[in-house]
Amino acid sequence: DAGVTQSPTHLIKTRGQQVTLRCSPISGHKSVSWYQQVLGQGPQFIFQYYEKEERGRGNFPDRFSARQFPNYSSELNVNALLLGDSALYLCASSPTGSGEKLFFGSGTQLSVL
Amino acid sequence: GQQLNQSPQSMFIQEGEDVSMNCTSSSIFNTWLWYKQDPGEGPVLLIALYKAGELTSNGRLTAQFGITRKDSFLNISASIPSDVGIYFCAGLRGTYKYIFGTGTRLKVLA
């Protein structure tokens, strides 16, 4: 079975641009979480979605938004990119998202110039 | 953002040695997860802990959920070169938000 897949793997943008990152969860998993990992730090929680509904949001500005589709895949959108948005963006899936194991994809490395 | 304290921050060990690392917090957590991450890759789940005092093994890895629910420990026995990487703990806040640690960077000398 395929694990969590993310696309693209790498992305280079300039300040002020917008970016969309994509994630497909493990088959049968209905919950997707997004995390941001800045170089040298642990991942930081951005969003969790379950059954297309946002269940929680971390301490990130409104420039960050996400959605989940009927097939449980998800997109993370970041508007008006800043240099500080450069990071590895990780998607994690779990069956229901309630106190379960999180399984991560390989991430999308975003560089903002 | 909030991160849990992990120690040591980094360590160099000889192949064959045992390794111990821990993760501490001022808050109580309901679940602890331990991950290993290689450069440019996503974290890979090693062990999950669900009850205070729980001791769980996965091959050469053993992890424990602290009795106070504010800490967790990971031990690696008889380290090998492929154990190199960054180890992260993650504590569950509420029902869906995991708080990650600052990471322990392990380097194994052959």
Short mmCIF file of C-alpha atoms in Angstrom, two decimals:
data_model
loop_
_atom_site.label_atom_id
_atom_site.label_comp_id
_atom_site.label_asym_id
_atom_site.label_seq_id
_atom_site.Cartn_x
_atom_site.Cartn_y
_atom_site.Cartn_z
CA ASP A 1 0.00 0.00 0.00
CA ALA A 2 1.19 3.50 -0.78
CA GLY A 3 2.11 5.75 2.09
CA VAL A 4 1.39 9.46 2.34
CA THR A 5 2.32 11.16 -0.93
CA GLN A 6 3.10 14.85 -1.29
CA SER A 7 3.71 17.02 -4.32
CA PRO A 8 5.74 18.77 -5.43
CA THR A 9 8.89 17.63 -3.62
CA HIS A 10 10.66 20.95 -4.07
CA LEU A 11 9.42 24.42 -4.91
CA ILE A 12 11.07 27.80 -5.35
CA LYS A 13 8.98 30.95 -5.12
CA THR A 14 9.61 34.66 -4.69
CA ARG A 15 8.25 36.93 -1.99
CA GLY A 16 4.62 37.89 -2.47
CA GLN A 17 3.73 34.86 -4.59
CA GLN A 18 1.20 32.21 -3.69
CA VAL A 19 1.81 28.47 -3.42
CA THR A 20 -0.35 25.32 -3.29
CA LEU A 21 0.94 22.08 -1.82
CA ARG A 22 -0.82 18.74 -2.23
CA CYS A 23 -1.16 15.64 -0.11
CA SER A 24 -2.77 12.22 -0.54
CA PRO A 25 -3.26 10.26 2.70
CA ILE A 26 -2.82 6.56 3.25
CA SER A 27 -5.73 4.61 1.78
CA GLY A 28 -8.51 4.35 4.38
CA HIS A 29 -7.29 7.32 6.43
CA LYS A 30 -9.80 10.14 6.71
CA SER A 31 -7.72 12.73 8.56
CA VAL A 32 -4.90 14.92 7.25
CA SER A 33 -2.67 17.20 9.30
CA TRP A 34 -0.21 19.78 8.03
CA TYR A 35 3.02 20.68 9.82
CA GLN A 36 5.75 23.24 9.07
CA GLN A 37 9.34 22.31 9.86
CA VAL A 38 11.91 25.10 9.78
CA LEU A 39 15.53 23.97 9.45
CA GLY A 40 16.93 22.80 12.77
CA GLN A 41 13.57 22.61 14.56
CA GLY A 42 10.80 20.14 15.16
CA PRO A 43 7.58 20.23 13.12
CA GLN A 44 4.95 22.84 14.08
CA PHE A 45 1.22 22.13 13.77
CA ILE A 46 -0.63 24.16 11.13
CA PHE A 47 -3.99 22.45 10.48
CA GLN A 48 -5.92 19.24 10.93
CA TYR A 49 -8.81 18.18 8.71
CA TYR A 50 -11.20 15.30 9.20
CA GLU A 51 -14.04 14.41 6.83
CA LYS A 52 -13.49 17.70 4.95
CA GLU A 53 -13.95 19.80 8.10
CA GLU A 54 -11.20 21.83 9.78
CA ARG A 55 -10.79 20.39 13.25
CA GLY A 56 -7.98 22.61 14.46
CA ARG A 57 -5.57 25.34 13.53
CA GLY A 58 -2.16 26.21 14.92
CA ASN A 59 -0.68 29.64 15.52
CA PHE A 60 -0.25 30.61 11.88
CA PRO A 61 -1.48 33.76 10.09
CA ASP A 62 -4.53 33.84 7.84
CA ARG A 63 -2.21 33.69 4.83
CA PHE A 64 -2.22 29.95 5.48
CA SER A 65 -5.34 28.05 4.45
CA ALA A 66 -6.19 24.47 3.60
CA ARG A 67 -8.98 22.24 2.46
CA GLN A 68 -9.78 18.56 2.25
CA PHE A 69 -11.54 16.93 -0.67
CA PRO A 70 -14.15 14.11 -0.75
CA ASN A 71 -11.39 11.60 -1.54
CA TYR A 72 -9.61 12.82 1.66
CA SER A 73 -6.70 14.38 -0.21
CA SER A 74 -5.76 17.86 0.91
CA GLU A 75 -4.22 21.11 -0.27
CA LEU A 76 -2.31 23.69 1.74
CA ASN A 77 -2.27 27.22 0.35
CA VAL A 78 0.03 30.01 1.42
CA ASN A 79 -0.54 33.53 0.10
CA ALA A 80 1.76 36.55 0.05
CA LEU A 81 4.84 34.46 0.71
CA LEU A 82 7.50 35.77 3.08
CA LEU A 83 11.13 34.73 3.35
CA GLY A 84 10.28 33.17 6.71
CA ASP A 85 7.86 30.76 5.05
CA SER A 86 10.83 28.82 3.70
CA ALA A 87 10.53 25.39 5.32
CA LEU A 88 9.75 21.72 4.85
CA TYR A 89 5.95 21.32 4.77
CA LEU A 90 4.86 17.95 6.03
CA CYS A 91 1.55 16.21 5.60
CA ALA A 92 0.51 13.45 8.00
CA SER A 93 -2.44 11.09 7.82
CA SER A 94 -4.28 9.07 10.43
CA PRO A 95 -7.51 7.06 10.42
CA THR A 96 -9.65 9.54 12.39
CA GLY A 97 -7.17 12.05 13.72
CA SER A 98 -8.16 11.54 17.36
CA GLY A 99 -5.18 10.61 19.48
CA GLU A 100 -3.75 8.21 16.95
CA LYS A 101 -0.41 7.57 15.31
CA LEU A 102 0.55 10.10 12.65
CA PHE A 103 2.17 8.87 9.44
CA PHE A 104 4.14 11.50 7.55
CA GLY A 105 4.93 12.00 3.90
CA SER A 106 8.37 13.04 2.65
CA GLY A 107 7.37 16.67 2.59
CA THR A 108 7.57 19.60 0.20
CA GLN A 109 10.67 21.75 0.54
CA LEU A 110 9.62 25.36 -0.09
CA SER A 111 12.23 28.02 -0.69
CA VAL A 112 11.13 31.65 -0.82
CA LEU A 113 13.64 34.03 -2.42
CA GLY B 1 5.97 28.00 18.43
CA GLN B 2 5.94 25.66 21.40
CA GLN B 3 8.43 22.80 21.43
CA LEU B 4 9.21 20.14 23.99
CA ASN B 5 12.68 19.93 25.53
CA GLN B 6 14.77 17.01 24.30
CA SER B 7 18.15 16.01 25.67
CA PRO B 8 20.82 15.55 24.77
CA GLN B 9 20.70 17.97 21.86
CA SER B 10 23.27 15.88 20.00
CA MET B 11 25.50 12.93 20.70
CA PHE B 12 28.36 11.02 19.15
CA ILE B 13 28.59 7.36 20.09
CA GLN B 14 30.60 4.31 19.09
CA GLU B 15 28.94 1.55 17.12
CA GLY B 16 27.62 -1.07 19.52
CA GLU B 17 26.95 1.35 22.37
CA ASP B 18 23.56 1.90 23.95
CA VAL B 19 21.86 5.30 23.60
CA SER B 20 19.42 7.07 25.91
CA MET B 21 17.49 10.25 25.24
CA ASN B 22 14.52 11.94 26.86
CA CYS B 23 11.79 14.45 26.28
CA THR B 24 10.34 16.66 29.01
CA SER B 25 7.51 19.14 29.36
CA SER B 26 5.72 21.20 31.97
CA SER B 27 2.40 19.96 30.57
CA ILE B 28 0.66 16.59 30.73
CA PHE B 29 0.24 14.61 27.52
CA ASN B 30 -2.08 11.72 26.68
CA THR B 31 0.02 10.08 23.99
CA TRP B 32 3.72 10.11 23.14
CA LEU B 33 5.15 9.32 19.72
CA TRP B 34 8.81 8.86 18.81
CA TYR B 35 10.09 9.53 15.28
CA LYS B 36 13.37 9.29 13.37
CA GLN B 37 14.07 11.74 10.55
CA ASP B 38 16.78 11.59 7.91
CA PRO B 39 17.88 14.75 6.04
CA GLY B 40 15.32 15.90 3.47
CA GLU B 41 12.81 13.22 4.47
CA GLY B 42 9.68 13.14 6.56
CA PRO B 43 9.69 11.73 10.12
CA VAL B 44 9.26 7.95 10.36
CA LEU B 45 7.23 6.63 13.29
CA LEU B 46 9.21 4.38 15.63
CA ILE B 47 7.07 3.85 18.73
CA ALA B 48 3.69 5.00 20.12
CA LEU B 49 2.87 5.17 23.85
CA TYR B 50 -0.66 5.58 25.21
CA LYS B 51 -0.60 5.05 29.00
CA ALA B 52 1.49 6.42 31.86
CA GLY B 53 4.20 3.94 32.80
CA GLU B 54 3.88 2.04 29.52
CA LEU B 55 7.08 0.44 28.24
CA THR B 56 7.11 -0.53 24.54
CA SER B 57 9.81 -2.06 22.36
CA ASN B 58 10.39 -2.10 18.61
CA GLY B 59 13.45 -4.22 17.85
CA ARG B 60 16.46 -2.55 19.44
CA LEU B 61 14.36 0.47 20.46
CA THR B 62 12.55 0.77 23.79
CA ALA B 63 10.46 3.75 24.87
CA GLN B 64 8.65 4.61 28.08
CA PHE B 65 5.74 6.90 28.92
CA GLY B 66 6.75 8.74 32.11
CA ILE B 67 4.68 8.19 35.25
CA THR B 68 4.02 11.93 35.62
CA ARG B 69 2.81 12.04 31.96
CA LYS B 70 5.14 14.99 31.45
CA ASP B 71 8.05 13.07 30.00
CA SER B 72 9.10 10.15 27.82
CA PHE B 73 12.31 8.23 27.21
CA LEU B 74 13.83 6.40 24.24
CA ASN B 75 16.64 3.87 24.41
CA ILE B 76 18.51 2.32 21.49
CA SER B 77 20.56 -0.75 22.23
CA ALA B 78 23.69 -1.87 20.34
CA SER B 79 23.69 1.10 17.96
CA ILE B 80 24.59 0.61 14.30
CA PRO B 81 25.60 3.17 11.64
CA SER B 82 22.07 3.37 10.17
CA ASP B 83 20.79 4.69 13.52
CA VAL B 84 22.27 8.05 12.48
CA GLY B 85 19.60 10.74 12.22
CA ILE B 86 17.46 13.10 14.24
CA TYR B 87 15.07 11.65 16.81
CA PHE B 88 11.94 13.60 17.72
CA CYS B 89 9.41 13.07 20.45
CA ALA B 90 5.84 14.32 20.05
CA GLY B 91 3.25 14.76 22.80
CA LEU B 92 -0.48 14.88 22.10
CA ARG B 93 -2.19 18.11 23.22
CA GLY B 94 -5.95 17.53 23.36
CA THR B 95 -7.17 15.06 20.74
CA TYR B 96 -5.40 16.02 17.53
CA LYS B 97 -2.51 18.49 18.01
CA TYR B 98 0.95 17.03 18.49
CA ILE B 99 3.70 19.18 20.01
CA PHE B 100 7.15 18.11 18.81
CA GLY B 101 10.44 18.22 20.64
CA THR B 102 13.58 20.06 19.63
CA GLY B 103 15.23 16.85 18.43
CA THR B 104 18.27 14.74 19.39
CA ARG B 105 20.89 14.43 16.67
CA LEU B 106 22.62 11.05 16.80
CA LYS B 107 25.90 10.31 15.09
CA VAL B 108 27.43 6.83 15.23
CA LEU B 109 31.14 6.33 14.84
CA ALA B 110 32.04 3.01 13.20
#
